[in-house]
Coordinates of C-alpha atoms and ligand atoms in Angstrom, one line a residue:
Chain K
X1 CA 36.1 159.3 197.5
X2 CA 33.9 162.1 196.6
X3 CA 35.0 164.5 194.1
X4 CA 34.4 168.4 194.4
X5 CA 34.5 170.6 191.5
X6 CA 35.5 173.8 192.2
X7 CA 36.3 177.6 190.2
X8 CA 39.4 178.8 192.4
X9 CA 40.9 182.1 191.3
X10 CA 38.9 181.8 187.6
X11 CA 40.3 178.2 187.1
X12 CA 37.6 175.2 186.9
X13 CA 39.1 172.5 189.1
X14 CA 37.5 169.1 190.1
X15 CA 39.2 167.5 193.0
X16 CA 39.5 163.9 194.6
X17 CA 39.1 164.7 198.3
X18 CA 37.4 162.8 201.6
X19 CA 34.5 164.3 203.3
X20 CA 36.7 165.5 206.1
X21 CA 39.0 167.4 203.7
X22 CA 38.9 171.3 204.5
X23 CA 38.2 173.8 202.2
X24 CA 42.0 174.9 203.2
X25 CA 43.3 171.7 202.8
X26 CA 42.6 171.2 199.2
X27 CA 44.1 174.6 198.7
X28 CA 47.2 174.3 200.0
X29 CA 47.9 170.8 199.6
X30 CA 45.8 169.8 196.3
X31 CA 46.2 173.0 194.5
X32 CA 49.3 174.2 196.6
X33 CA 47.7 177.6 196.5
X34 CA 49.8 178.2 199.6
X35 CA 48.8 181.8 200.1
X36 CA 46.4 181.0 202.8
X37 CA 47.6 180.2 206.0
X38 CA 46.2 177.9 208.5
X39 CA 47.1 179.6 212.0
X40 CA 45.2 178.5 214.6
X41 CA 43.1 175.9 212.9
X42 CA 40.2 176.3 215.7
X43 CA 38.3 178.7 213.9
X44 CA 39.8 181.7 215.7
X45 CA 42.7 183.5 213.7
X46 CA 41.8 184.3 210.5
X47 CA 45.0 183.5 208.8
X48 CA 42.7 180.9 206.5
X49 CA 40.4 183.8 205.2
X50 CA 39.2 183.1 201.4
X51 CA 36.3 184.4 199.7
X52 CA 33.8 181.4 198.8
X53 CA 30.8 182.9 196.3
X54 CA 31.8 186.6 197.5
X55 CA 32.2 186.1 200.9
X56 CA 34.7 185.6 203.6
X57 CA 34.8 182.6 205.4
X58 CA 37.4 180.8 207.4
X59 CA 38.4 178.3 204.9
X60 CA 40.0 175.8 208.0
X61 CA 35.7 175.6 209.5
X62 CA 34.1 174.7 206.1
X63 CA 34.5 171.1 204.4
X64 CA 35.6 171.0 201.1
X65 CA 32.5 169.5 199.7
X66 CA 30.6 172.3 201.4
X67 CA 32.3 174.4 198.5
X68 CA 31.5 172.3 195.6
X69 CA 29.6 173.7 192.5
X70 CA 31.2 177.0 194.1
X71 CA 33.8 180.0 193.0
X72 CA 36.8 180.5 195.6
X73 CA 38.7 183.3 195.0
X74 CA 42.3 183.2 197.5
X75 CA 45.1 186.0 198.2
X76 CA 46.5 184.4 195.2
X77 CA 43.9 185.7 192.7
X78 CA 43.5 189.7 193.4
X79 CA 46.1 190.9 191.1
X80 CA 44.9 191.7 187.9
X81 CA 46.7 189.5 184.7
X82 CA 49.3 192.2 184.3
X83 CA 50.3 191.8 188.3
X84 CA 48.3 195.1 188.9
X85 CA 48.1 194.5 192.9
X86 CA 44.0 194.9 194.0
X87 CA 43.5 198.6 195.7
X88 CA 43.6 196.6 199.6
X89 CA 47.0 194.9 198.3
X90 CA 48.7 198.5 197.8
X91 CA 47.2 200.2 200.8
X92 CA 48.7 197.3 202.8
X93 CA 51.8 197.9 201.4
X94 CA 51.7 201.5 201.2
X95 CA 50.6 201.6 204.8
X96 CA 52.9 199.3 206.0
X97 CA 49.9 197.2 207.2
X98 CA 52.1 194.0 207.5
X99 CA 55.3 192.6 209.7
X100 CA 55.9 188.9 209.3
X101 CA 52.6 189.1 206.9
X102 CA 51.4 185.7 207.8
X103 CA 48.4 187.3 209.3
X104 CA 48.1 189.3 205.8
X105 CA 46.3 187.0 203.4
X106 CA 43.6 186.4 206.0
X107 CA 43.6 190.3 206.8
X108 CA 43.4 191.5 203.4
X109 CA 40.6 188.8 202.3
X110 CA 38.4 189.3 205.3
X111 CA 39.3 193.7 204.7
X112 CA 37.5 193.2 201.0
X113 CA 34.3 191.4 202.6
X114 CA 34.0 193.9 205.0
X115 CA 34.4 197.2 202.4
X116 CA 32.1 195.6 200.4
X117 CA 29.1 195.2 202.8
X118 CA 29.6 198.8 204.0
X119 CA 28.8 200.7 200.8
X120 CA 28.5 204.0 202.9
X121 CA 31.7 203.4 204.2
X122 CA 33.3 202.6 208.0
X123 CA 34.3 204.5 210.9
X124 CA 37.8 203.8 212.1
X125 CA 35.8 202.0 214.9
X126 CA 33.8 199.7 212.4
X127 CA 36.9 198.9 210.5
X128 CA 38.5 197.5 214.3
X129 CA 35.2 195.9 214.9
X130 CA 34.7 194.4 211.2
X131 CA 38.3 193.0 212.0
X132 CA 37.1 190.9 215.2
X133 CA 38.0 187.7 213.7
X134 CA 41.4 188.3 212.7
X135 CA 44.2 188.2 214.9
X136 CA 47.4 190.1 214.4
X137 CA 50.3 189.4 216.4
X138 CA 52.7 192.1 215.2
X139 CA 51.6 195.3 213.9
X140 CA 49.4 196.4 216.8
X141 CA 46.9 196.7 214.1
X142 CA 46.8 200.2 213.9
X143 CA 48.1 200.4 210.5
X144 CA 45.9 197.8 209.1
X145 CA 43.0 199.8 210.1
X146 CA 44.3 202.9 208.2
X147 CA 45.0 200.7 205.2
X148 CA 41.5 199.4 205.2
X149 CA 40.3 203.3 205.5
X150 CA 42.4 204.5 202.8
X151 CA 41.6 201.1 200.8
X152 CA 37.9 201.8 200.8
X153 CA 37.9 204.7 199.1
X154 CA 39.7 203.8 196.3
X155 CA 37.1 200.7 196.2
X156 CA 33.8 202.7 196.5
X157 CA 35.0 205.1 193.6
X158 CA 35.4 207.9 196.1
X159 CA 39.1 208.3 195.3
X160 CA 40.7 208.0 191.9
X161 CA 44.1 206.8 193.7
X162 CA 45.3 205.7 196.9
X163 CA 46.0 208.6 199.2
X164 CA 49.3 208.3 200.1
X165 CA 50.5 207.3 203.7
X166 CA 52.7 210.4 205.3
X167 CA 55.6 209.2 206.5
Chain B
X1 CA 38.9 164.9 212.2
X2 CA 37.9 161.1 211.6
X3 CA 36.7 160.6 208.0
X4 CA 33.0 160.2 207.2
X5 CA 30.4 160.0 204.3
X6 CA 29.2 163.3 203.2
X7 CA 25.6 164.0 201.9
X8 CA 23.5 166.8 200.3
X9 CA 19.9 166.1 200.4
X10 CA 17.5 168.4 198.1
X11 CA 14.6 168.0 200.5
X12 CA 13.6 168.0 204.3
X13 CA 12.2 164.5 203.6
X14 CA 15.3 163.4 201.9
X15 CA 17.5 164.8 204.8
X16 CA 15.2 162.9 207.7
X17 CA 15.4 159.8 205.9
X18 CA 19.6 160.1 206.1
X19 CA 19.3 160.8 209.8
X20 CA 17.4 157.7 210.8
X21 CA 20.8 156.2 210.9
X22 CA 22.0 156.8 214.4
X23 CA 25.5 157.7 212.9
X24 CA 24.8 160.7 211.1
X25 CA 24.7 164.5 212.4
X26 CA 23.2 167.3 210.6
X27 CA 25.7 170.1 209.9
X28 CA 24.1 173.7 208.7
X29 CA 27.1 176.4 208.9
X30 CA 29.4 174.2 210.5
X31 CA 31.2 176.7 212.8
X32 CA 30.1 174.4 216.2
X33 CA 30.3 170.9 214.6
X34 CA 33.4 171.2 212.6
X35 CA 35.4 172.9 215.8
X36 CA 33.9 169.9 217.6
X37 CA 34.7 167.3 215.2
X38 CA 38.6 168.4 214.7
X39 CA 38.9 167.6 218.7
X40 CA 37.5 164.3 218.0
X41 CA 34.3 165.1 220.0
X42 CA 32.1 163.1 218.0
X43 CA 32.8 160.3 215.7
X44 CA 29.9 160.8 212.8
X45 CA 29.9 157.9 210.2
X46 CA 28.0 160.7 208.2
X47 CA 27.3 164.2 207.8
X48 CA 24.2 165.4 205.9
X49 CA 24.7 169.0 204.9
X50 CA 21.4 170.7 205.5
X51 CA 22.1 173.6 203.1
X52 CA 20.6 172.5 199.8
X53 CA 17.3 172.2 201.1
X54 CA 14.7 174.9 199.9
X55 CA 11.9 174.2 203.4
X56 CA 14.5 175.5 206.0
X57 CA 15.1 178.8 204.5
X58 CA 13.4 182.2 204.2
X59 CA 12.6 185.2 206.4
X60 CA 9.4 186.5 206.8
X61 CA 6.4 188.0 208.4
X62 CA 3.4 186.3 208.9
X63 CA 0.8 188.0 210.4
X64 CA 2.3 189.1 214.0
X65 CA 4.8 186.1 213.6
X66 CA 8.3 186.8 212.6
X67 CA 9.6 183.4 211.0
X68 CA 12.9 182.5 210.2
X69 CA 13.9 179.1 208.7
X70 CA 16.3 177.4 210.3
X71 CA 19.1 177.6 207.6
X72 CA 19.2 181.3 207.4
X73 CA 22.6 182.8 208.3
X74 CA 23.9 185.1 211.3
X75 CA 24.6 188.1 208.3
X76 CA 21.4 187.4 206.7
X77 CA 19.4 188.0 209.7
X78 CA 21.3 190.9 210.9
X79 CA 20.8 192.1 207.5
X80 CA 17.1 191.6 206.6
X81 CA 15.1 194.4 206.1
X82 CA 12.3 192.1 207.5
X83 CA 14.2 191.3 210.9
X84 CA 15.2 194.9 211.4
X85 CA 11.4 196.3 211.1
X86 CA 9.8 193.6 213.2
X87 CA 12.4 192.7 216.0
X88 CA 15.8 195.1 215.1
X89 CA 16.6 194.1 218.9
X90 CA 17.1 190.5 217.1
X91 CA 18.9 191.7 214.2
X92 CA 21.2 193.8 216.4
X93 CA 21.5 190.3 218.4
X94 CA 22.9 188.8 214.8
X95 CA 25.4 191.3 214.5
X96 CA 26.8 191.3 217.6
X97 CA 27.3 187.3 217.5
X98 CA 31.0 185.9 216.7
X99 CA 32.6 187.5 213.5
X100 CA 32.2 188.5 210.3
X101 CA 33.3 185.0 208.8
X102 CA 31.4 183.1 211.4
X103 CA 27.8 185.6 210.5
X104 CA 28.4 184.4 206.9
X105 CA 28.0 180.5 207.6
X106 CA 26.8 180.1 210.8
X107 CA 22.5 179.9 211.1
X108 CA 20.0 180.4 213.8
X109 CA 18.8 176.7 213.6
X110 CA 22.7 175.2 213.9
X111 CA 22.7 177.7 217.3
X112 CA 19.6 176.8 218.9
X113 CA 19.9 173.1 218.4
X114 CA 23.5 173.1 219.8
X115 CA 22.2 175.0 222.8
X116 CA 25.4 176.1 223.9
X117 CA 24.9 178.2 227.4
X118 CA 27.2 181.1 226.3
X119 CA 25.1 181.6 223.1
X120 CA 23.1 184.5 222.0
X121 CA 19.9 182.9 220.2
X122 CA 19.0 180.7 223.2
X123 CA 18.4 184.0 225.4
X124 CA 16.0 186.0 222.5
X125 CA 13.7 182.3 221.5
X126 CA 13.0 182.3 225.5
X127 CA 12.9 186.1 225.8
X128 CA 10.3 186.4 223.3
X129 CA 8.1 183.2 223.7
X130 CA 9.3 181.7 220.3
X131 CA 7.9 178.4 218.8
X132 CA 10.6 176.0 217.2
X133 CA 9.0 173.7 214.7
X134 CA 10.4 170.6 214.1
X135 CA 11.0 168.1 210.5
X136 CA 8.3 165.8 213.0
X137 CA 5.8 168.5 212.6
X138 CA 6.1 169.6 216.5
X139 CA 5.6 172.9 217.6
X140 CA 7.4 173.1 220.8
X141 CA 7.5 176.4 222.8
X142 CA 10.9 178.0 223.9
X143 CA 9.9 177.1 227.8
X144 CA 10.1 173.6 227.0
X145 CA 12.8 173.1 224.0
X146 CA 16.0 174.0 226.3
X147 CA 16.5 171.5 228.5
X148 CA 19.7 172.5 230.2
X149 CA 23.5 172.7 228.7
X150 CA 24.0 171.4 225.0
X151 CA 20.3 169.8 225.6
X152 CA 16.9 170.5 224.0
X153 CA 13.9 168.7 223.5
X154 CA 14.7 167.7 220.0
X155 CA 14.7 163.9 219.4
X156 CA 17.6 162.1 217.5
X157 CA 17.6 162.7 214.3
X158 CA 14.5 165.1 214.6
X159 CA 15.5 168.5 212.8
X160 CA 15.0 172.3 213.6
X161 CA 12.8 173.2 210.8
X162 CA 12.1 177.2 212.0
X163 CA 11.5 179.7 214.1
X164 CA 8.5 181.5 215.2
X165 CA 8.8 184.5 217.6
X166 CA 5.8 186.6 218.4
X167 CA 6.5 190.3 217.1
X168 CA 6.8 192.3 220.8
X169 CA 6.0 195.8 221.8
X170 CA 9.6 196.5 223.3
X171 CA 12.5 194.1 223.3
X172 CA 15.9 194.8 223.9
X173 CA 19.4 192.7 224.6
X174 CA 22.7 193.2 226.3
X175 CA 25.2 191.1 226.8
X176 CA 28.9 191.2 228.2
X177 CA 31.4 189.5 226.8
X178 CA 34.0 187.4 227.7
X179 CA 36.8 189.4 226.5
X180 CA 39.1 186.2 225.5
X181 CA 36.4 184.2 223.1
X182 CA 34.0 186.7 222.8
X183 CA 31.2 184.6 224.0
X184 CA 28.5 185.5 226.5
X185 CA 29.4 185.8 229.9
X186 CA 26.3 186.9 230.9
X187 CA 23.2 188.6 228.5
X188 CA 19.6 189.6 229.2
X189 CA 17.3 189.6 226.7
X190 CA 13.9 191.5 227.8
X191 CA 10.5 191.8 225.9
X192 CA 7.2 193.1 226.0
X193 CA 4.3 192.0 224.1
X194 CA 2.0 189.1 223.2
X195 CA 3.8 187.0 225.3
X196 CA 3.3 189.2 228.4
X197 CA 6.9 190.4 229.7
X198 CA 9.8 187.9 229.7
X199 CA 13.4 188.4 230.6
X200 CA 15.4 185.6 229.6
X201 CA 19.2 184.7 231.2
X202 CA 21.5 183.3 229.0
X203 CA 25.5 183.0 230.1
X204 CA 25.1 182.8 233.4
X205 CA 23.9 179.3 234.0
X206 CA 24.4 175.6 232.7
X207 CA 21.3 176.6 230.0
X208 CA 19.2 179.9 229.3
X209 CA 16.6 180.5 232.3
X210 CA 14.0 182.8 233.0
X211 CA 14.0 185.8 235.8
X212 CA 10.0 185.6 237.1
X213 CA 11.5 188.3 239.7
X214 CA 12.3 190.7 237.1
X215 CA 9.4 189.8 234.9
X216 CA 7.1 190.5 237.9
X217 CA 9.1 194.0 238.7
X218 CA 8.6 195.1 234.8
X219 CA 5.1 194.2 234.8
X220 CA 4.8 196.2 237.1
X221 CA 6.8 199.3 236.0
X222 CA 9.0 199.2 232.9
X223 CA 12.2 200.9 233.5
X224 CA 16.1 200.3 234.2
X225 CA 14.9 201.5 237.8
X226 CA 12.5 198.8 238.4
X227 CA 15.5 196.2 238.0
X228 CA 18.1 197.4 239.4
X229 CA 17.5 196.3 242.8
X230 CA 16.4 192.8 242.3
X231 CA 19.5 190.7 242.7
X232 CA 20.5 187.3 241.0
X233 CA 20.5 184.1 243.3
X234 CA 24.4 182.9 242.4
X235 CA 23.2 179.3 243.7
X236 CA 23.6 176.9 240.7
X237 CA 25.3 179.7 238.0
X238 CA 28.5 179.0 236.3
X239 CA 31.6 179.7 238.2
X240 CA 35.0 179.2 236.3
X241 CA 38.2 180.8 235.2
X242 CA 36.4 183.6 233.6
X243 CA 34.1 184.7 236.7
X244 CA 32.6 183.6 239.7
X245 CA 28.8 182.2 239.8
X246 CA 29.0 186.0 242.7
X247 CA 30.2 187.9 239.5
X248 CA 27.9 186.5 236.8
X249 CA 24.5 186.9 239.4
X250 CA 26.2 190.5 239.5
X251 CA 25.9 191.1 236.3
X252 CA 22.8 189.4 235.6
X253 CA 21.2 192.7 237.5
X254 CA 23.7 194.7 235.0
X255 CA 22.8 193.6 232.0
X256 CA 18.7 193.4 232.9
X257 CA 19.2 197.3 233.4
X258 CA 21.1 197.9 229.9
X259 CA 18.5 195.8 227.9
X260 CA 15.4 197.5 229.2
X261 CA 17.5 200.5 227.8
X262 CA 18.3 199.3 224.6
X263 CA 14.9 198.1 224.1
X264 CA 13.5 202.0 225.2
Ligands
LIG1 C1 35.1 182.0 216.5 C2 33.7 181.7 216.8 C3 33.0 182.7 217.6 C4 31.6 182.4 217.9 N1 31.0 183.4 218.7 C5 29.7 183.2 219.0 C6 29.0 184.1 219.8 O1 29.5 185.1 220.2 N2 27.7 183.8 220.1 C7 27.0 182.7 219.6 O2 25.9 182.6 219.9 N3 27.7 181.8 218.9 C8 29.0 182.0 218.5 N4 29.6 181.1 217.7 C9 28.9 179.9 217.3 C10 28.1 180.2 216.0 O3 27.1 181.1 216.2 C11 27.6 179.0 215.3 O4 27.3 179.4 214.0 C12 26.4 178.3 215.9 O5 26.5 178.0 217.2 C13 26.0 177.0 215.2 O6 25.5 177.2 214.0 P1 26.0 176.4 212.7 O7 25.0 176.7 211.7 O8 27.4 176.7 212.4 O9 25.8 174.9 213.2 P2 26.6 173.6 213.0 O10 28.0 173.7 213.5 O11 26.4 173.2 211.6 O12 25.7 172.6 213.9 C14 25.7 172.8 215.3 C15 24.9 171.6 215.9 O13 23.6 171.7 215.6 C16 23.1 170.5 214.9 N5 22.3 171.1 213.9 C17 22.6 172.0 212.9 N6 21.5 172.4 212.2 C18 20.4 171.7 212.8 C19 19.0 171.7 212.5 N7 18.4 172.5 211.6 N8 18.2 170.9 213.3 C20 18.8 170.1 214.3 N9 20.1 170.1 214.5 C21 20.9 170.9 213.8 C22 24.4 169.9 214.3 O14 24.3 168.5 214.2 C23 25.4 170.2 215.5 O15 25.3 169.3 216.5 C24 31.0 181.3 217.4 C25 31.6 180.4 216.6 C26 33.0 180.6 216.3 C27 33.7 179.6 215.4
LIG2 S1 43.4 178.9 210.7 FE1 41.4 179.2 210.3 S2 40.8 180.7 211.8 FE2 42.9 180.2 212.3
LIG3 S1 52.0 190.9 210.5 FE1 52.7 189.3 211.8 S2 50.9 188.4 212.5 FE2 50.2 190.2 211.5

């Protein structure tokens, strides 16, 4: 069986899989990192968003071994040490971006991607476009969208704090 | 999925030696084969990863050549500084394609190889007269590399090594999507340059085609005008759940007109 070595969340891992084991798989089964969801498993959802050397992917259409030698970084590892939630984890909350949240790990993940590659910052309409591959069945969306506006503020340095949501 | 050996070669050489085995499948970003291979599509007794290898990557301008190796990613084209100056109608093409997640993995060479009717690539390497090199040292033009649905001239194990397209005057793009799986209903990619003019169909029939019609009319006259009233033969288009073979020859016209606008 090959064997992947892996950083996940800062941790150094090396990991007994078979070729056909997803990136997802060894998450949630090896490392029971159970944060990311799988919901579609055809590549469609988003639920199974992690970040692999920076970037989103969908970590149900990658292999495992396609990851090896690389640094995953899940829902799981955002918080800071002292449980300090990252600036998109609060505007979700603060927003009340989230219903059943299993959509949420996947939303979030792909969210930070998509803030970081738009250093000038994104139109509501780029934010709902950037979101293309994530589905949603709950919220409607619409306050996912103004968590991800309020979010990248705080992330490009333009605002010291989260504005916060009116009620 | 049914299990299979996994290999990384370091070189081209390495990775053609792997694929003499009749077995194995190349896989670059994965986001066609993997989809394909978890409905038990194919049954691979090895995959050899083509993303370690230095000779299929790289953007750049040679001359009045735009080349891309085959390996480079969706967000990378969309993104290059190189793309957007010689053909931005191409890296608008890259940004448009799939999702974020799928632009991070996916690559131009995975796209073109797979051939798949409703893709984007397929229409631009016809509309602009590209060259594909092959790992067999073949320089095949776009005209005869598709070969109808899923089909190209590539040989078994034979690999997509780049792309060449000729920088154009003009080119533009426009596509509708199918609103569902976001893929190309129907698109019209249009160009004009070294290549002469060349509106290419992709969508709208079992593999990317040419429009000599329309080709002839912007020759002629390049405007939205001078297309919008040549009409799409529906005879042998795709007609399914999504549209009619009627509809998609409909919008063939449609999208001819938008892409002679985006391309200005
Ligand atoms: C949700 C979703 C939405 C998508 N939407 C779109 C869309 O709107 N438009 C669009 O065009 N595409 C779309 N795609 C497909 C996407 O663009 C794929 O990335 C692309 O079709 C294949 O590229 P890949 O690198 O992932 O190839 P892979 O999946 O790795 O390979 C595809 C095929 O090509 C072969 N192959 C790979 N590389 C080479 C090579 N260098 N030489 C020879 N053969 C090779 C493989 O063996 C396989 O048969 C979508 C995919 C998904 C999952
Ligand atoms: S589970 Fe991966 S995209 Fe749905
Ligand atoms: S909150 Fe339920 S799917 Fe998004």
């Amino acid at each position: 069986m090959p064997s992947v070595s892996l950083t996940v969340n800062g941790t150094s891992h090396t990991v007994e899989v078979e070729g056909r084991t997803l990136l997802v798989e060894l998450l949630r089964e090896k490392l029971r990192l159970t944060g990311t969801h799988v919901g579609c498993d055809t590549s469609q959802c988003g639920a199974c968003v992690v970040h692999v050397n920076g970037e989103s992917v969908k970590s149900c259409t990658i292999l495992a071994v396609q990851a090896d030698g690389g640094s995953v970084t899940t829902i799981e590892g955002l918080a800071g040490p002292d449980g300090a939630l990252h600036p998109m984890q609060e505007a979700f909350r603060e927003y009340h971006a989230l219903q059943c949240g299993f959509c949420t790990p996947g939303m979030v993940m792909s969210a930070i991607d998509l803030v970081k590659k738009h250093p000038d910052g994104m139109s509501e309409h780029e934010i709902r476009e950037g979101l293309e591959g994530n589905l949603c069945r709950c919220t409607g969306y619409h306050n996912i969208v103004r968590a991800i506006a309020a979010a990248q503020e705080v992330m490009h340095g333009r605002a010291a704090a989260l504005a916060p949501a009116e009620a | 999925m049914y299990d299979f050996a996994y290999h990384k070669p370091a070189t081209l050489a390495e990775a053609v030696g792997l694929l003499a085995d009749p077995e194995a499948r190349p896989i670059s970003g994965g986001q066609t084969i993997l989809p394909a291979l978890k409905h038990r599509l194919d049954r691979p007794a090895a995959l050899v990863d083509l993303s370690g290898i230095a000779e299929l990557r790289g953007i750049r301008k040679d001359r009045d050549r735009l080349v891309i190796g085959a390996m480079s990613r969706h967000f990378e084209i969309q993104t290059s500084p190189v793309v957007q100056a010689a053909i931005p109608a191409l890296a608008r093409m890259a940004g448009m394609l799939g999702d974020t997640q799928v632009r991070n993995r996916g690559t131009m060479g995975g796209s073109l190889a797979n051939n798949d009717p409703a893709a984007d690539y397929p229409a631009a390497a016809l509309g602009l007269g590209a060259t594909l090199v092959t790992s067999g040292g073949r320089r095949i033009g776009a005209d005869d590399f598709f070969q109808g649905m899923f089909a190209t001239a590539l040989e078994p194990g034979e690999l997509l090594v780049s792309i060449e397209f000729p920088v154009p005057e003009k080119a533009g793009y426009a596509k509708m999507r199918n609103p569902a799986s976001r893929y190309v209903m129907t698109g019209v990619f249009v160009s004009r340059g070294p290549m002469g003019v060349r509106v290419a169909v992709n969508g709208a029939g079992p593999g990317v085609f040419r429009q000599p019609d329309m080709e002839a009319a912007l020759e002629a006259n390049w405007s939205a005008d001078a297309v919008a009233a040549i009409r799409q033969d529906p005879d042998g288009l795709n007609g399914d759940i999504h549209g009619s073979a009627e509809y998609r020859a409909h919008l063939v016209t449609v999208m001819a007109k938008r892409a002679v606008l985006d391309a200005g």
